[in-house]
mmCIF file of C-alpha atoms in Angstrom:
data_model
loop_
_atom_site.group_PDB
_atom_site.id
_atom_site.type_symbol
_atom_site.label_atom_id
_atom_site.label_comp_id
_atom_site.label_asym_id
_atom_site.label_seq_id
_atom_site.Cartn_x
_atom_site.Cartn_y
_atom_site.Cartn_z
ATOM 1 C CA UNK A 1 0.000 0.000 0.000
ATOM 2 C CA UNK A 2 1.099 3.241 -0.693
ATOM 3 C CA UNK A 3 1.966 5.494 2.227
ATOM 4 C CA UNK A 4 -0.280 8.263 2.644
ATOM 5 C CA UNK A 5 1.074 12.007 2.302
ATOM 6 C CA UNK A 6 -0.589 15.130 2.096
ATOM 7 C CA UNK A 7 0.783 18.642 2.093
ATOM 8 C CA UNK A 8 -1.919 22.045 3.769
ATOM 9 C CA UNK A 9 -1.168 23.865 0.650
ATOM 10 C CA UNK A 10 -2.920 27.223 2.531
ATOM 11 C CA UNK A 11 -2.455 27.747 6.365
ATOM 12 C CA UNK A 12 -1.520 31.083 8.085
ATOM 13 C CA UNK A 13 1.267 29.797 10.626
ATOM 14 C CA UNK A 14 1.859 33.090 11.705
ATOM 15 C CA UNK A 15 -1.828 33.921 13.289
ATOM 16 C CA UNK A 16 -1.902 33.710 16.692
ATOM 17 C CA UNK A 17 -3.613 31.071 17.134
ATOM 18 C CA UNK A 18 -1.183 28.737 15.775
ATOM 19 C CA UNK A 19 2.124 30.590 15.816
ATOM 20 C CA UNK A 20 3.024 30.449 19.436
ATOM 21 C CA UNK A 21 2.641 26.683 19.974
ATOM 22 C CA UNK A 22 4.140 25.702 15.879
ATOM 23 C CA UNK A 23 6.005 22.905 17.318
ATOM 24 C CA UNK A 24 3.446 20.996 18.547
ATOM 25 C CA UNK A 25 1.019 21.954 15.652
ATOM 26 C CA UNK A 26 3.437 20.736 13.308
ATOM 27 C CA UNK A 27 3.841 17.082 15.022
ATOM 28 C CA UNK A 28 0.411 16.748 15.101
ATOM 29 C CA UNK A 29 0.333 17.331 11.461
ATOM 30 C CA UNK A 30 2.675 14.390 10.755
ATOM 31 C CA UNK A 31 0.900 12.158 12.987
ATOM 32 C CA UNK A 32 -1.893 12.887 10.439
ATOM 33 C CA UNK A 33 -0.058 12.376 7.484
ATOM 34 C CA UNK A 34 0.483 16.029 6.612
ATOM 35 C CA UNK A 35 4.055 16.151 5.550
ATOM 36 C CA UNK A 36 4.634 19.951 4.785
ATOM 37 C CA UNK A 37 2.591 23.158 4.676
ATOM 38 C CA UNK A 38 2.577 26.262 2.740
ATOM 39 C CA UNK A 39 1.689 29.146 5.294
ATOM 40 C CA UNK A 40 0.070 32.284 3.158
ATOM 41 C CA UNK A 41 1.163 35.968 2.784
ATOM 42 C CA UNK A 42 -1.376 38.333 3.756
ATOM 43 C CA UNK A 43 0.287 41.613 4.480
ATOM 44 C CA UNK A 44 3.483 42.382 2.899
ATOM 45 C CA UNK A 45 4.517 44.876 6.337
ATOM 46 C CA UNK A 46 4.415 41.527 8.368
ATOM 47 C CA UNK A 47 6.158 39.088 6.037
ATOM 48 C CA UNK A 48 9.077 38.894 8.112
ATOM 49 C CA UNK A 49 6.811 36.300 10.268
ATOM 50 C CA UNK A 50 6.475 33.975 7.692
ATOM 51 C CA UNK A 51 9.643 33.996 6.344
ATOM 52 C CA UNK A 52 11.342 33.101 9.473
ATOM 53 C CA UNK A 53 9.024 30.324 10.425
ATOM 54 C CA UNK A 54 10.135 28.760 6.749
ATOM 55 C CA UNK A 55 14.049 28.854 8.047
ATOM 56 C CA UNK A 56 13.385 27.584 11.648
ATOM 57 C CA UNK A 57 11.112 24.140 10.470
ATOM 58 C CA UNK A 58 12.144 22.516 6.811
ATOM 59 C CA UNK A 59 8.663 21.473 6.320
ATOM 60 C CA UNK A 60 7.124 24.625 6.203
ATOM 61 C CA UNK A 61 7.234 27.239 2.923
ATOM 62 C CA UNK A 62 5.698 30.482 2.266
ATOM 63 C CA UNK A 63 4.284 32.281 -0.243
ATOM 64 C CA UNK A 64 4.509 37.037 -0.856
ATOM 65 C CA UNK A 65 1.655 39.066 -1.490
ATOM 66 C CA UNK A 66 -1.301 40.830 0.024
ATOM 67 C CA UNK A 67 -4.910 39.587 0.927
ATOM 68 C CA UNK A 68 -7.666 41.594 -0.780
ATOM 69 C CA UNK A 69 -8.931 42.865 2.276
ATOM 70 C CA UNK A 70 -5.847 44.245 3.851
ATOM 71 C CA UNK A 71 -4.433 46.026 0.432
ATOM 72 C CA UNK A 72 -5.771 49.516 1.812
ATOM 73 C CA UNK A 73 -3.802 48.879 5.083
ATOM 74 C CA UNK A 74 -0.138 47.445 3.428
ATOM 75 C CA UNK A 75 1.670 50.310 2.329
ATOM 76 C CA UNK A 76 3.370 47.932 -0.458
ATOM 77 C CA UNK A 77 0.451 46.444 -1.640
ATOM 78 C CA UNK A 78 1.374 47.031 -5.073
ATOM 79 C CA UNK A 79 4.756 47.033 -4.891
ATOM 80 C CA UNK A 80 6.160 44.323 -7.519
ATOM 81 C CA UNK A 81 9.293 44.729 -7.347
ATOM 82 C CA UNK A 82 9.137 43.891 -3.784
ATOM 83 C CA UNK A 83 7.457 40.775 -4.076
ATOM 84 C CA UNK A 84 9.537 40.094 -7.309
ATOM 85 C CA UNK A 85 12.761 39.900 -4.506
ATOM 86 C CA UNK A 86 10.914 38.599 -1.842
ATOM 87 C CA UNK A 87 10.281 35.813 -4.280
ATOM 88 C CA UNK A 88 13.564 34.507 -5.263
ATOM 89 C CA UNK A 89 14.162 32.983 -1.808
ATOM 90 C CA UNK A 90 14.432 29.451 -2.020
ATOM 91 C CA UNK A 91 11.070 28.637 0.162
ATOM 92 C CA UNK A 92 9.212 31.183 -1.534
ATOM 93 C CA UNK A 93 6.720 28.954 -3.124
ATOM 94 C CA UNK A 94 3.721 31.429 -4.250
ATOM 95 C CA UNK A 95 2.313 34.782 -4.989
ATOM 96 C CA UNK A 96 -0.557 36.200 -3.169
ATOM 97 C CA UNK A 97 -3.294 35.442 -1.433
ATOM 98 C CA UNK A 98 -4.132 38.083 -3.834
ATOM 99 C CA UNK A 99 -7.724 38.519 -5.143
ATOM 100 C CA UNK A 100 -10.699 40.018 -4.205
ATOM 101 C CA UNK A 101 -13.179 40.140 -1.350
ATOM 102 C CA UNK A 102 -16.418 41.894 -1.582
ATOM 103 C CA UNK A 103 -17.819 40.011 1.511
ATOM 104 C CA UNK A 104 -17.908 43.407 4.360
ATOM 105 C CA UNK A 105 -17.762 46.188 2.194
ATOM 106 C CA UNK A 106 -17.076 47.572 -1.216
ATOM 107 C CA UNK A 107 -14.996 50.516 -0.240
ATOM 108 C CA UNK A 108 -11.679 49.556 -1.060
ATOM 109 C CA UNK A 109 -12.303 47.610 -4.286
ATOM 110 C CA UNK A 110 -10.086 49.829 -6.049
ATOM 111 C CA UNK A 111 -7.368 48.379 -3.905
ATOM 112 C CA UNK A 112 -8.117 45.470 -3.820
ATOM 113 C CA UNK A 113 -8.109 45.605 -8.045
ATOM 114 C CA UNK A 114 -4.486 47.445 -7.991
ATOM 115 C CA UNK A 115 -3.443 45.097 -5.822
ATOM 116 C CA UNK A 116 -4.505 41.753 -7.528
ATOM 117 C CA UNK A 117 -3.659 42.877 -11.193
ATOM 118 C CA UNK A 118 0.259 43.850 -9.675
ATOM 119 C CA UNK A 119 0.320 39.782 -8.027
ATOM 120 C CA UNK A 120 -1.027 38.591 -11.332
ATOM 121 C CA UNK A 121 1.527 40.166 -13.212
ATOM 122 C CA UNK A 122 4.683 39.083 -10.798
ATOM 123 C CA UNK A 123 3.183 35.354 -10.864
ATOM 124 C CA UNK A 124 3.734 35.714 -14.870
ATOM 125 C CA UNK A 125 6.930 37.335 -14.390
ATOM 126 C CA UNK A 126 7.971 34.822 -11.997
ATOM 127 C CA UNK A 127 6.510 31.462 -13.139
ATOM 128 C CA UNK A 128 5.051 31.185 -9.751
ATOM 129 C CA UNK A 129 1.373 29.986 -8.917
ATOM 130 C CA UNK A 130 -0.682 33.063 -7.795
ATOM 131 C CA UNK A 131 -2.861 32.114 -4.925
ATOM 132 C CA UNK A 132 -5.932 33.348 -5.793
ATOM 133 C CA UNK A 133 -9.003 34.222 -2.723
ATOM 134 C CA UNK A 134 -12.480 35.305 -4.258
ATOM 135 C CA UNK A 135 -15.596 36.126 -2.289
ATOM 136 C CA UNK A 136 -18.762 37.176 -3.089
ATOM 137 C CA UNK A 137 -16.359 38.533 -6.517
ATOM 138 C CA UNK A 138 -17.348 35.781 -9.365
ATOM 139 C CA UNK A 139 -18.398 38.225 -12.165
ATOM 140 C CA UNK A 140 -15.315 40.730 -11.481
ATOM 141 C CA UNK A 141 -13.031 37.512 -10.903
ATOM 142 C CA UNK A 142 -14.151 35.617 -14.109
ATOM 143 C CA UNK A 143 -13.548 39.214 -16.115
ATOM 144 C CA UNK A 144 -9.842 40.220 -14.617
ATOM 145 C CA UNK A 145 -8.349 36.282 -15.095
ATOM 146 C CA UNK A 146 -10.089 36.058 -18.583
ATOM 147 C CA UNK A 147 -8.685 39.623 -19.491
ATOM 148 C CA UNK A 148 -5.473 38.969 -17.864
ATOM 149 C CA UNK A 149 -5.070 35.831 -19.331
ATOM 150 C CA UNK A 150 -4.916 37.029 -22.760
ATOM 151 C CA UNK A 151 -2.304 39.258 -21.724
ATOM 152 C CA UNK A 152 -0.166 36.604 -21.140
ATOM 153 C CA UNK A 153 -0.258 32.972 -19.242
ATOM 154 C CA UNK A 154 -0.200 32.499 -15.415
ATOM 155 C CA UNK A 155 -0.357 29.336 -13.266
ATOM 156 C CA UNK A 156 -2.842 29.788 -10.291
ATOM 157 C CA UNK A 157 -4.894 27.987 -7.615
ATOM 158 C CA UNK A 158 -8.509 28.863 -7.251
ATOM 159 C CA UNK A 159 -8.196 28.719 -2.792
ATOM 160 C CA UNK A 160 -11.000 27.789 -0.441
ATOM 161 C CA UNK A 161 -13.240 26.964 -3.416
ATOM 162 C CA UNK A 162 -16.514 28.311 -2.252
ATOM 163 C CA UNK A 163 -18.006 30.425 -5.442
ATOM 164 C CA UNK A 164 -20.071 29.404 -8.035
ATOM 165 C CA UNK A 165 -19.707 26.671 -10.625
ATOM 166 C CA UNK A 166 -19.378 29.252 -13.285
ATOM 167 C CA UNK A 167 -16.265 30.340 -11.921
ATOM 168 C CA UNK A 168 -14.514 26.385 -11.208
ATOM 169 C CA UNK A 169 -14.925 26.379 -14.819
ATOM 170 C CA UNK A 170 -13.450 29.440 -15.895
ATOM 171 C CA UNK A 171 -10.529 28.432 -13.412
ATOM 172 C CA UNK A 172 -10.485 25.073 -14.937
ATOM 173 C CA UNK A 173 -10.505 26.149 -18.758
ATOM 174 C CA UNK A 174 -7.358 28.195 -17.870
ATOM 175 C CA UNK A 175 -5.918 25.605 -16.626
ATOM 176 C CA UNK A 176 -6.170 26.834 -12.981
ATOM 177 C CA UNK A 177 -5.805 24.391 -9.983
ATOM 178 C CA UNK A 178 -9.036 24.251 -7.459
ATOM 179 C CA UNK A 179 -8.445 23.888 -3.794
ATOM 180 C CA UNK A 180 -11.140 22.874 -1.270
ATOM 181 C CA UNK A 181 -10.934 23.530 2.103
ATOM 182 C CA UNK A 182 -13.200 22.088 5.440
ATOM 183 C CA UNK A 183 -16.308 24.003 3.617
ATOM 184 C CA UNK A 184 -16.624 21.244 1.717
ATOM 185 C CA UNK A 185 -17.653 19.003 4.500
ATOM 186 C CA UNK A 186 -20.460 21.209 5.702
ATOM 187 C CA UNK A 187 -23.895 20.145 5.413
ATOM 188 C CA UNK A 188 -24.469 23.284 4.198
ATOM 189 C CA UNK A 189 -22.228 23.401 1.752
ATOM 190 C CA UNK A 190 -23.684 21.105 -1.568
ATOM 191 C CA UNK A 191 -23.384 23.571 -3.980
ATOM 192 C CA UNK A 192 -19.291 23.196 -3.381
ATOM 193 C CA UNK A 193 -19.697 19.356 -2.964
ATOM 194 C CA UNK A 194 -20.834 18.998 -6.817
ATOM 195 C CA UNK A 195 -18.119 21.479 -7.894
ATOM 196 C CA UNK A 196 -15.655 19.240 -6.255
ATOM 197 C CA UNK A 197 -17.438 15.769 -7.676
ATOM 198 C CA UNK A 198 -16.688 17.992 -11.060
ATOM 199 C CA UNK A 199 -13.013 19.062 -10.910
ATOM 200 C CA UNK A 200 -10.740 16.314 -12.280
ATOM 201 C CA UNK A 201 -8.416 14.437 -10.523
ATOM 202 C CA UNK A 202 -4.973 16.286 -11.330
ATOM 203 C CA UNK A 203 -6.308 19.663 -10.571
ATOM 204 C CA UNK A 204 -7.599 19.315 -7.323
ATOM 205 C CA UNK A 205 -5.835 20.138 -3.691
ATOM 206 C CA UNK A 206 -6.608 20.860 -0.126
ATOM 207 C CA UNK A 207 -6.085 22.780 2.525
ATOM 208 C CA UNK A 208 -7.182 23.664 5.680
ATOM 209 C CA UNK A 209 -6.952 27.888 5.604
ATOM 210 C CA UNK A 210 -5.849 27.263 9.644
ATOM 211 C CA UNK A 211 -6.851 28.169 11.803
ATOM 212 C CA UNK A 212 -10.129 29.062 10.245
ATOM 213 C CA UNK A 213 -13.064 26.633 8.732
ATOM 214 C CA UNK A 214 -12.169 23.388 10.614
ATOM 215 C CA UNK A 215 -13.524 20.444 8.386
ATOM 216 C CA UNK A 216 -16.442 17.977 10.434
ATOM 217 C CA UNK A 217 -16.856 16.740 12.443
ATOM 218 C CA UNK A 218 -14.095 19.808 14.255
ATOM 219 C CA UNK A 219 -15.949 22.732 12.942
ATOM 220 C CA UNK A 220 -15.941 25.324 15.554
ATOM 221 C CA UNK A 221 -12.721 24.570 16.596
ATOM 222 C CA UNK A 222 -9.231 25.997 15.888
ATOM 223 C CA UNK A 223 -8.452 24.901 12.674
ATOM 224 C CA UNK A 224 -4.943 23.142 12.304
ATOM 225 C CA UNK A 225 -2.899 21.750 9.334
ATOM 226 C CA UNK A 226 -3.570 18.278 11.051
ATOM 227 C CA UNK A 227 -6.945 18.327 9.716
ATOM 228 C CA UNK A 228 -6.410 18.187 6.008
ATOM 229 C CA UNK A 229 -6.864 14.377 6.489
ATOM 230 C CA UNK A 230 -10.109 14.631 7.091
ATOM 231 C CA UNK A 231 -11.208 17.410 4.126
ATOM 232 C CA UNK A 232 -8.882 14.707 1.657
ATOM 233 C CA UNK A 233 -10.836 11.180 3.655
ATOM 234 C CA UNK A 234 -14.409 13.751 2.638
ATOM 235 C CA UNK A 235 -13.470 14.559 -0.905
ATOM 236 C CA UNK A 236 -12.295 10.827 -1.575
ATOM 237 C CA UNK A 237 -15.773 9.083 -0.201
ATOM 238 C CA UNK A 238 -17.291 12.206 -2.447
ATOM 239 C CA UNK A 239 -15.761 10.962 -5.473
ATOM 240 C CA UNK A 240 -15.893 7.658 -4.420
ATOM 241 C CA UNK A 241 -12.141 6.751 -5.288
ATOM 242 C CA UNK A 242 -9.429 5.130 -2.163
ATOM 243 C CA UNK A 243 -8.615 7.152 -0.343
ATOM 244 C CA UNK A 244 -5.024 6.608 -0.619
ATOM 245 C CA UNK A 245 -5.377 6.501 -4.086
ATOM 246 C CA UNK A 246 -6.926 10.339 -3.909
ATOM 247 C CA UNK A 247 -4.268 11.100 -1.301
ATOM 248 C CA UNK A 248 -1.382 10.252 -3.695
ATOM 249 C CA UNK A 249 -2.567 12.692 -6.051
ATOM 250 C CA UNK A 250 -3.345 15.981 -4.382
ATOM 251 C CA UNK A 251 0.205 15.347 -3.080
ATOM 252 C CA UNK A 252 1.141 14.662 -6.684
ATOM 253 C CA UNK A 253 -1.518 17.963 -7.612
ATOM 254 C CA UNK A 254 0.699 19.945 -4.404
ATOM 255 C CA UNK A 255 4.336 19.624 -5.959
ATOM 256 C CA UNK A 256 3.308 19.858 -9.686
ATOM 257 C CA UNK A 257 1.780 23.785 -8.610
ATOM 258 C CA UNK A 258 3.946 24.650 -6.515
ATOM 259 C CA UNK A 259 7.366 23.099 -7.844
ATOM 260 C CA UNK A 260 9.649 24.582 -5.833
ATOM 261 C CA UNK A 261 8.630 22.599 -2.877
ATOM 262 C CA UNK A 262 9.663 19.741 -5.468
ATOM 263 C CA UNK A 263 13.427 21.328 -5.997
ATOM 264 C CA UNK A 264 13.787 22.040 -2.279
ATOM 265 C CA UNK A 265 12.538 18.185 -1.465
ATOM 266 C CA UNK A 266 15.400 16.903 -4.249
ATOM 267 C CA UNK A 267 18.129 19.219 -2.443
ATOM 268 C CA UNK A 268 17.572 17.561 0.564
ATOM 269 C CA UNK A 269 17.712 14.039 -0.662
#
Protein backbone atom coordinates (compact mmCIF):
# COMPACT_ATOMS: atom_id res chain seq x y z
CA UNK A 1 0.00 0.00 0.00
CA UNK A 2 1.10 3.24 -0.69
CA UNK A 3 1.97 5.49 2.23
CA UNK A 4 -0.28 8.26 2.64
CA UNK A 5 1.07 12.01 2.30
CA UNK A 6 -0.59 15.13 2.10
CA UNK A 7 0.78 18.64 2.09
CA UNK A 8 -1.92 22.04 3.77
CA UNK A 9 -1.17 23.87 0.65
CA UNK A 10 -2.92 27.22 2.53
CA UNK A 11 -2.45 27.75 6.37
CA UNK A 12 -1.52 31.08 8.09
CA UNK A 13 1.27 29.80 10.63
CA UNK A 14 1.86 33.09 11.70
CA UNK A 15 -1.83 33.92 13.29
CA UNK A 16 -1.90 33.71 16.69
CA UNK A 17 -3.61 31.07 17.13
CA UNK A 18 -1.18 28.74 15.77
CA UNK A 19 2.12 30.59 15.82
CA UNK A 20 3.02 30.45 19.44
CA UNK A 21 2.64 26.68 19.97
CA UNK A 22 4.14 25.70 15.88
CA UNK A 23 6.01 22.91 17.32
CA UNK A 24 3.45 21.00 18.55
CA UNK A 25 1.02 21.95 15.65
CA UNK A 26 3.44 20.74 13.31
CA UNK A 27 3.84 17.08 15.02
CA UNK A 28 0.41 16.75 15.10
CA UNK A 29 0.33 17.33 11.46
CA UNK A 30 2.68 14.39 10.76
CA UNK A 31 0.90 12.16 12.99
CA UNK A 32 -1.89 12.89 10.44
CA UNK A 33 -0.06 12.38 7.48
CA UNK A 34 0.48 16.03 6.61
CA UNK A 35 4.06 16.15 5.55
CA UNK A 36 4.63 19.95 4.79
CA UNK A 37 2.59 23.16 4.68
CA UNK A 38 2.58 26.26 2.74
CA UNK A 39 1.69 29.15 5.29
CA UNK A 40 0.07 32.28 3.16
CA UNK A 41 1.16 35.97 2.78
CA UNK A 42 -1.38 38.33 3.76
CA UNK A 43 0.29 41.61 4.48
CA UNK A 44 3.48 42.38 2.90
CA UNK A 45 4.52 44.88 6.34
CA UNK A 46 4.41 41.53 8.37
CA UNK A 47 6.16 39.09 6.04
CA UNK A 48 9.08 38.89 8.11
CA UNK A 49 6.81 36.30 10.27
CA UNK A 50 6.47 33.98 7.69
CA UNK A 51 9.64 34.00 6.34
CA UNK A 52 11.34 33.10 9.47
CA UNK A 53 9.02 30.32 10.43
CA UNK A 54 10.14 28.76 6.75
CA UNK A 55 14.05 28.85 8.05
CA UNK A 56 13.39 27.58 11.65
CA UNK A 57 11.11 24.14 10.47
CA UNK A 58 12.14 22.52 6.81
CA UNK A 59 8.66 21.47 6.32
CA UNK A 60 7.12 24.62 6.20
CA UNK A 61 7.23 27.24 2.92
CA UNK A 62 5.70 30.48 2.27
CA UNK A 63 4.28 32.28 -0.24
CA UNK A 64 4.51 37.04 -0.86
CA UNK A 65 1.66 39.07 -1.49
CA UNK A 66 -1.30 40.83 0.02
CA UNK A 67 -4.91 39.59 0.93
CA UNK A 68 -7.67 41.59 -0.78
CA UNK A 69 -8.93 42.87 2.28
CA UNK A 70 -5.85 44.25 3.85
CA UNK A 71 -4.43 46.03 0.43
CA UNK A 72 -5.77 49.52 1.81
CA UNK A 73 -3.80 48.88 5.08
CA UNK A 74 -0.14 47.45 3.43
CA UNK A 75 1.67 50.31 2.33
CA UNK A 76 3.37 47.93 -0.46
CA UNK A 77 0.45 46.44 -1.64
CA UNK A 78 1.37 47.03 -5.07
CA UNK A 79 4.76 47.03 -4.89
CA UNK A 80 6.16 44.32 -7.52
CA UNK A 81 9.29 44.73 -7.35
CA UNK A 82 9.14 43.89 -3.78
CA UNK A 83 7.46 40.78 -4.08
CA UNK A 84 9.54 40.09 -7.31
CA UNK A 85 12.76 39.90 -4.51
CA UNK A 86 10.91 38.60 -1.84
CA UNK A 87 10.28 35.81 -4.28
CA UNK A 88 13.56 34.51 -5.26
CA UNK A 89 14.16 32.98 -1.81
CA UNK A 90 14.43 29.45 -2.02
CA UNK A 91 11.07 28.64 0.16
CA UNK A 92 9.21 31.18 -1.53
CA UNK A 93 6.72 28.95 -3.12
CA UNK A 94 3.72 31.43 -4.25
CA UNK A 95 2.31 34.78 -4.99
CA UNK A 96 -0.56 36.20 -3.17
CA UNK A 97 -3.29 35.44 -1.43
CA UNK A 98 -4.13 38.08 -3.83
CA UNK A 99 -7.72 38.52 -5.14
CA UNK A 100 -10.70 40.02 -4.20
CA UNK A 101 -13.18 40.14 -1.35
CA UNK A 102 -16.42 41.89 -1.58
CA UNK A 103 -17.82 40.01 1.51
CA UNK A 104 -17.91 43.41 4.36
CA UNK A 105 -17.76 46.19 2.19
CA UNK A 106 -17.08 47.57 -1.22
CA UNK A 107 -15.00 50.52 -0.24
CA UNK A 108 -11.68 49.56 -1.06
CA UNK A 109 -12.30 47.61 -4.29
CA UNK A 110 -10.09 49.83 -6.05
CA UNK A 111 -7.37 48.38 -3.90
CA UNK A 112 -8.12 45.47 -3.82
CA UNK A 113 -8.11 45.61 -8.05
CA UNK A 114 -4.49 47.45 -7.99
CA UNK A 115 -3.44 45.10 -5.82
CA UNK A 116 -4.50 41.75 -7.53
CA UNK A 117 -3.66 42.88 -11.19
CA UNK A 118 0.26 43.85 -9.67
CA UNK A 119 0.32 39.78 -8.03
CA UNK A 120 -1.03 38.59 -11.33
CA UNK A 121 1.53 40.17 -13.21
CA UNK A 122 4.68 39.08 -10.80
CA UNK A 123 3.18 35.35 -10.86
CA UNK A 124 3.73 35.71 -14.87
CA UNK A 125 6.93 37.33 -14.39
CA UNK A 126 7.97 34.82 -12.00
CA UNK A 127 6.51 31.46 -13.14
CA UNK A 128 5.05 31.19 -9.75
CA UNK A 129 1.37 29.99 -8.92
CA UNK A 130 -0.68 33.06 -7.79
CA UNK A 131 -2.86 32.11 -4.92
CA UNK A 132 -5.93 33.35 -5.79
CA UNK A 133 -9.00 34.22 -2.72
CA UNK A 134 -12.48 35.30 -4.26
CA UNK A 135 -15.60 36.13 -2.29
CA UNK A 136 -18.76 37.18 -3.09
CA UNK A 137 -16.36 38.53 -6.52
CA UNK A 138 -17.35 35.78 -9.37
CA UNK A 139 -18.40 38.23 -12.17
CA UNK A 140 -15.32 40.73 -11.48
CA UNK A 141 -13.03 37.51 -10.90
CA UNK A 142 -14.15 35.62 -14.11
CA UNK A 143 -13.55 39.21 -16.12
CA UNK A 144 -9.84 40.22 -14.62
CA UNK A 145 -8.35 36.28 -15.09
CA UNK A 146 -10.09 36.06 -18.58
CA UNK A 147 -8.69 39.62 -19.49
CA UNK A 148 -5.47 38.97 -17.86
CA UNK A 149 -5.07 35.83 -19.33
CA UNK A 150 -4.92 37.03 -22.76
CA UNK A 151 -2.30 39.26 -21.72
CA UNK A 152 -0.17 36.60 -21.14
CA UNK A 153 -0.26 32.97 -19.24
CA UNK A 154 -0.20 32.50 -15.41
CA UNK A 155 -0.36 29.34 -13.27
CA UNK A 156 -2.84 29.79 -10.29
CA UNK A 157 -4.89 27.99 -7.62
CA UNK A 158 -8.51 28.86 -7.25
CA UNK A 159 -8.20 28.72 -2.79
CA UNK A 160 -11.00 27.79 -0.44
CA UNK A 161 -13.24 26.96 -3.42
CA UNK A 162 -16.51 28.31 -2.25
CA UNK A 163 -18.01 30.43 -5.44
CA UNK A 164 -20.07 29.40 -8.03
CA UNK A 165 -19.71 26.67 -10.63
CA UNK A 166 -19.38 29.25 -13.29
CA UNK A 167 -16.26 30.34 -11.92
CA UNK A 168 -14.51 26.38 -11.21
CA UNK A 169 -14.93 26.38 -14.82
CA UNK A 170 -13.45 29.44 -15.89
CA UNK A 171 -10.53 28.43 -13.41
CA UNK A 172 -10.49 25.07 -14.94
CA UNK A 173 -10.50 26.15 -18.76
CA UNK A 174 -7.36 28.19 -17.87
CA UNK A 175 -5.92 25.61 -16.63
CA UNK A 176 -6.17 26.83 -12.98
CA UNK A 177 -5.81 24.39 -9.98
CA UNK A 178 -9.04 24.25 -7.46
CA UNK A 179 -8.45 23.89 -3.79
CA UNK A 180 -11.14 22.87 -1.27
CA UNK A 181 -10.93 23.53 2.10
CA UNK A 182 -13.20 22.09 5.44
CA UNK A 183 -16.31 24.00 3.62
CA UNK A 184 -16.62 21.24 1.72
CA UNK A 185 -17.65 19.00 4.50
CA UNK A 186 -20.46 21.21 5.70
CA UNK A 187 -23.89 20.14 5.41
CA UNK A 188 -24.47 23.28 4.20
CA UNK A 189 -22.23 23.40 1.75
CA UNK A 190 -23.68 21.10 -1.57
CA UNK A 191 -23.38 23.57 -3.98
CA UNK A 192 -19.29 23.20 -3.38
CA UNK A 193 -19.70 19.36 -2.96
CA UNK A 194 -20.83 19.00 -6.82
CA UNK A 195 -18.12 21.48 -7.89
CA UNK A 196 -15.65 19.24 -6.25
CA UNK A 197 -17.44 15.77 -7.68
CA UNK A 198 -16.69 17.99 -11.06
CA UNK A 199 -13.01 19.06 -10.91
CA UNK A 200 -10.74 16.31 -12.28
CA UNK A 201 -8.42 14.44 -10.52
CA UNK A 202 -4.97 16.29 -11.33
CA UNK A 203 -6.31 19.66 -10.57
CA UNK A 204 -7.60 19.31 -7.32
CA UNK A 205 -5.84 20.14 -3.69
CA UNK A 206 -6.61 20.86 -0.13
CA UNK A 207 -6.09 22.78 2.53
CA UNK A 208 -7.18 23.66 5.68
CA UNK A 209 -6.95 27.89 5.60
CA UNK A 210 -5.85 27.26 9.64
CA UNK A 211 -6.85 28.17 11.80
CA UNK A 212 -10.13 29.06 10.25
CA UNK A 213 -13.06 26.63 8.73
CA UNK A 214 -12.17 23.39 10.61
CA UNK A 215 -13.52 20.44 8.39
CA UNK A 216 -16.44 17.98 10.43
CA UNK A 217 -16.86 16.74 12.44
CA UNK A 218 -14.09 19.81 14.25
CA UNK A 219 -15.95 22.73 12.94
CA UNK A 220 -15.94 25.32 15.55
CA UNK A 221 -12.72 24.57 16.60
CA UNK A 222 -9.23 26.00 15.89
CA UNK A 223 -8.45 24.90 12.67
CA UNK A 224 -4.94 23.14 12.30
CA UNK A 225 -2.90 21.75 9.33
CA UNK A 226 -3.57 18.28 11.05
CA UNK A 227 -6.95 18.33 9.72
CA UNK A 228 -6.41 18.19 6.01
CA UNK A 229 -6.86 14.38 6.49
CA UNK A 230 -10.11 14.63 7.09
CA UNK A 231 -11.21 17.41 4.13
CA UNK A 232 -8.88 14.71 1.66
CA UNK A 233 -10.84 11.18 3.66
CA UNK A 234 -14.41 13.75 2.64
CA UNK A 235 -13.47 14.56 -0.91
CA UNK A 236 -12.30 10.83 -1.58
CA UNK A 237 -15.77 9.08 -0.20
CA UNK A 238 -17.29 12.21 -2.45
CA UNK A 239 -15.76 10.96 -5.47
CA UNK A 240 -15.89 7.66 -4.42
CA UNK A 241 -12.14 6.75 -5.29
CA UNK A 242 -9.43 5.13 -2.16
CA UNK A 243 -8.62 7.15 -0.34
CA UNK A 244 -5.02 6.61 -0.62
CA UNK A 245 -5.38 6.50 -4.09
CA UNK A 246 -6.93 10.34 -3.91
CA UNK A 247 -4.27 11.10 -1.30
CA UNK A 248 -1.38 10.25 -3.70
CA UNK A 249 -2.57 12.69 -6.05
CA UNK A 250 -3.34 15.98 -4.38
CA UNK A 251 0.20 15.35 -3.08
CA UNK A 252 1.14 14.66 -6.68
CA UNK A 253 -1.52 17.96 -7.61
CA UNK A 254 0.70 19.95 -4.40
CA UNK A 255 4.34 19.62 -5.96
CA UNK A 256 3.31 19.86 -9.69
CA UNK A 257 1.78 23.79 -8.61
CA UNK A 258 3.95 24.65 -6.51
CA UNK A 259 7.37 23.10 -7.84
CA UNK A 260 9.65 24.58 -5.83
CA UNK A 261 8.63 22.60 -2.88
CA UNK A 262 9.66 19.74 -5.47
CA UNK A 263 13.43 21.33 -6.00
CA UNK A 264 13.79 22.04 -2.28
CA UNK A 265 12.54 18.18 -1.47
CA UNK A 266 15.40 16.90 -4.25
CA UNK A 267 18.13 19.22 -2.44
CA UNK A 268 17.57 17.56 0.56
CA UNK A 269 17.71 14.04 -0.66
Amino acid sequence: MTEVKLIDTHAHLDFPELCPRITDVLSDAKKNKVTDVVTISTHLDKINTIIDLSKQYSEIFFTVGVHPNNAHKDSNYKNGNMMIDISKNNKCVGIGEGGLDYFYSMEFVDYQKESFITQINVARDTKLPLIIHSRNADKDMIDILTSEFKNGSFKAILHCFSSGAELAKCGLDLNFFISFSGIVTFNSAKQIQEIAKDVPLDKILIETDSPYLSPFPYRGSINEPKNCFYTAKFISELKNIEFEEFAENTYRNSLNIYQKIRQWKTNEN
